[in-house]
XYZ file of C-alpha atoms in Angstrom:
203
model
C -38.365 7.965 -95.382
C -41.397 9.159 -93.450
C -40.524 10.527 -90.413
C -42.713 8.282 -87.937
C -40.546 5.567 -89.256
C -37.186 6.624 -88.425
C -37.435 5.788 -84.233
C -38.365 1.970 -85.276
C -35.249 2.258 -87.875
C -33.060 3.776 -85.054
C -34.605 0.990 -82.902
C -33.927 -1.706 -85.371
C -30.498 -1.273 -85.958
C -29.181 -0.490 -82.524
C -30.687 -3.885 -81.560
C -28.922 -5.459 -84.529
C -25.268 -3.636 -83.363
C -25.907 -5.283 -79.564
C -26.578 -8.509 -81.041
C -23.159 -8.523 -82.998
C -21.513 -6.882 -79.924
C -22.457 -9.546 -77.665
C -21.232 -11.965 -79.899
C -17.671 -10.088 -80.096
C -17.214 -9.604 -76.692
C -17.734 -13.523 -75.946
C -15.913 -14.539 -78.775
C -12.996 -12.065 -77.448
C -13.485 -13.001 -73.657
C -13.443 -16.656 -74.513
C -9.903 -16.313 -76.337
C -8.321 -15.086 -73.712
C -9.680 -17.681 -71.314
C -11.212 -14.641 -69.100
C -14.089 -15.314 -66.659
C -17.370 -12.922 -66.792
C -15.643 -12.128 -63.262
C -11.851 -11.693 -65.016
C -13.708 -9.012 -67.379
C -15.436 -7.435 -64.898
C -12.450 -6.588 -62.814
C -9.941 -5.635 -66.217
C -12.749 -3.517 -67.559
C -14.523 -1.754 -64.564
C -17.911 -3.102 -66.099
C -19.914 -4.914 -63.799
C -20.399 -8.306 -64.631
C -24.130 -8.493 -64.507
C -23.825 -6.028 -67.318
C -21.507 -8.079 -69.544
C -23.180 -11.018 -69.153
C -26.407 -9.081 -70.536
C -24.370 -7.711 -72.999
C -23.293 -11.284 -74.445
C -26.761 -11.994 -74.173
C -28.453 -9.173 -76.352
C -30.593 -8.394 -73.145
C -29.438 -4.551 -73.179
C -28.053 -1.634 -75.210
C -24.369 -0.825 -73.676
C -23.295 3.303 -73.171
C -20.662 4.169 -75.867
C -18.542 4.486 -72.420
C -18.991 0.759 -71.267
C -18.070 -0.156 -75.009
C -15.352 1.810 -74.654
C -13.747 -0.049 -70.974
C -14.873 -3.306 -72.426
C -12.826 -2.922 -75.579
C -9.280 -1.282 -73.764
C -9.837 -4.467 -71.437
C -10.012 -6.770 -74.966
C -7.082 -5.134 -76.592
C -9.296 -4.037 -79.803
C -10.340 -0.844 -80.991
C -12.990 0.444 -80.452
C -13.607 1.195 -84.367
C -13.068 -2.390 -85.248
C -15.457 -3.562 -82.038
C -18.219 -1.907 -84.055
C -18.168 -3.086 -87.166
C -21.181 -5.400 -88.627
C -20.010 -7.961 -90.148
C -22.361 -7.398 -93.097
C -21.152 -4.204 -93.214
C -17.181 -5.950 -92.841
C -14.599 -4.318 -95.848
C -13.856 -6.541 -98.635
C -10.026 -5.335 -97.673
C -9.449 -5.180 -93.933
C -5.633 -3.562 -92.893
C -4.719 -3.728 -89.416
C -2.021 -1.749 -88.031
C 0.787 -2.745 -86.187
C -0.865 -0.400 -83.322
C -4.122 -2.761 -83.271
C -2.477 -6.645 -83.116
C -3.338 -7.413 -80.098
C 0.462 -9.172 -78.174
C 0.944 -11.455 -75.691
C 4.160 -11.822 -73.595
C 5.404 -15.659 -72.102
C 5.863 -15.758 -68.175
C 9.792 -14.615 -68.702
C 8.672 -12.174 -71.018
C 10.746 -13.720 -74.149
C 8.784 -14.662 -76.263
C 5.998 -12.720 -77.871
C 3.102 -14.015 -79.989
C 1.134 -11.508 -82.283
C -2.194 -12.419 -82.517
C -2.711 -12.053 -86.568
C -5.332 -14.605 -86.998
C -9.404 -13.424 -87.440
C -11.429 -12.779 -84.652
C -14.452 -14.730 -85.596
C -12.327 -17.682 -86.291
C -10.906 -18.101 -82.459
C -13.260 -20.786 -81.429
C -11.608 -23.515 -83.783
C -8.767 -21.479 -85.327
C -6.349 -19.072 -83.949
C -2.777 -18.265 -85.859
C -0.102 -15.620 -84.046
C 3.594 -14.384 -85.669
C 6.182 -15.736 -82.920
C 9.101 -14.030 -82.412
C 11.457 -15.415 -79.098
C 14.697 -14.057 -77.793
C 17.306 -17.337 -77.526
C 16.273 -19.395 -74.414
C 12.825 -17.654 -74.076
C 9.763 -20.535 -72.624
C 6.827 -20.527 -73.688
C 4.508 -22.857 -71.062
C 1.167 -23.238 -72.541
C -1.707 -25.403 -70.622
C -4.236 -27.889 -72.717
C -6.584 -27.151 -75.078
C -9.530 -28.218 -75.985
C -9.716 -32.617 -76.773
C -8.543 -32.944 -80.038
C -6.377 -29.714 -81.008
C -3.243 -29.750 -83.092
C -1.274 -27.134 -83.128
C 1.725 -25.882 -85.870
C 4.640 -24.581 -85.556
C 6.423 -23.355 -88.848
C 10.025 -22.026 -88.090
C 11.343 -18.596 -90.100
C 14.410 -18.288 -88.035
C 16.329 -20.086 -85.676
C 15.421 -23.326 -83.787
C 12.879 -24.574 -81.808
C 12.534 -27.408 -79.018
C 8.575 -28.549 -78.817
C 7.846 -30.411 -75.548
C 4.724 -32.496 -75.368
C 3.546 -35.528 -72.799
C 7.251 -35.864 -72.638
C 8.643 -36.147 -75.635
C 11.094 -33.201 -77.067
C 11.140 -32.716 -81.049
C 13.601 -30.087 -82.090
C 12.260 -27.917 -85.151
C 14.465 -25.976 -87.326
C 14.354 -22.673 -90.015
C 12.085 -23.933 -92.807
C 10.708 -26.903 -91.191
C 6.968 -27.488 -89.222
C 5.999 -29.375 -86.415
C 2.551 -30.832 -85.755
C 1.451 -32.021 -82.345
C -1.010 -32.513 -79.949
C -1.927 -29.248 -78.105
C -5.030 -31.054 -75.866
C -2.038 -31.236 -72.890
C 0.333 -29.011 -71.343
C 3.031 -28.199 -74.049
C 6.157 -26.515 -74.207
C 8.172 -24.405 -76.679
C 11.667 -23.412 -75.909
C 13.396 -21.098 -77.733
C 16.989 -22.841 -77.998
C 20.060 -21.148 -77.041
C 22.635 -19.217 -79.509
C 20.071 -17.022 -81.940
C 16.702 -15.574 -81.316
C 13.670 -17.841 -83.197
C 10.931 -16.298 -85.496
C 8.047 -19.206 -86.216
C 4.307 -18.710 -86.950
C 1.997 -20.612 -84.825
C -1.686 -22.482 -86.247
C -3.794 -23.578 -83.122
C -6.721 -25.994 -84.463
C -9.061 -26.434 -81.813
C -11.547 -29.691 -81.456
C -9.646 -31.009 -84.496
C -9.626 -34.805 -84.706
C -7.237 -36.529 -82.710
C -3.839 -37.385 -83.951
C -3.040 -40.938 -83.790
């Protein structure tokens, strides 16, 4: 490679890493329903920045990656990977699922589904102490969401009507309204959790 050429390589792919970084960062921010503001505040970044960011208008410091991605719950390893240049086998530790915790703090939900899948599919590993809530508000028209029950026993509330769902058993239902999902008494629950969003409405 000539030498002359290597600043316009350099220039090249830096612009292509932004581009894919602004994408993850409003793919990320999006799933967890954060304002340009919310991120701003979490991650110490201004928001003028980020929004530039997510708009491929300017090359972030490795040290504003770095705040943006603690703020995100991601490493920062996995924050800059290409997806052209994505594994054909991708591990990721127990370290770097990202969890989230219900208001009571009883039930936690694993995020194990793929990142670029969170704007119309999202899937998390459930696992609820015995009489843990978990009070979710609507999605998006038209989402369905599954619940598929390891261990123990569920109650789904929706629009208000209750289905109980048991070990071995899964339970479809509207997630474009507030729903609840109580953990029922006696026996912590284990359950894996499919969120299709703008799915077609459910008759």
């Amino acid at each position: 490679m000539a030498e002359k050429d290597k600043p316009r390589d350099f220039e090249t792919g830096a612009a292509a890493l932004s581009g894919q970084l602004g994408k993850t960062i409003q793919r990320l921010r999006k799933n967890y329903n954060l304002s340009l503001s919310e991120l701003a505040e979490q991650s110490g970044v201004a928001k003028s920045i980020i929004s530039q960011i997510e708009r491929n208008e300017t090359n972030p410091t490795l040290a504003t990656i770095w705040r943006l991605s603690q703020a995100l719950d991601i490493s920062i390893e996995r924050f800059l990977v290409d997806s052209d240049d994505a594994p054909v086998i991708e591990k990721i530790s127990k370290g770097d699922t990202p969890i989230l915790l219900s208001e009571d703090g009883k039930v936690r939900l694993a995020i194990i589904g793929w990142l670029k899948t969170v704007e119309w599919l999202q899937w998390y590993d459930v696992h609820a102490e015995a009489g843990g809530v978990l009070d979710s508000d609507a999605h998006q028209r038209g989402s369905v969401e599954c619940l598929s029950v390891f261990h123990g026993a569920f109650e789904v509330e929706v629009g208000g009507q209750k289905e109980i769902v048991r070990a071995g058993e899964t339970l479809r239902y509207r997630c474009d309204r507030q729903h609840i999902i109580r953990c029922l008494e006696g026996e912590a629950g284990h359950a894996t959790m499919v969120v299709i969003l703008k799915a077609a409405v459910m008759e």
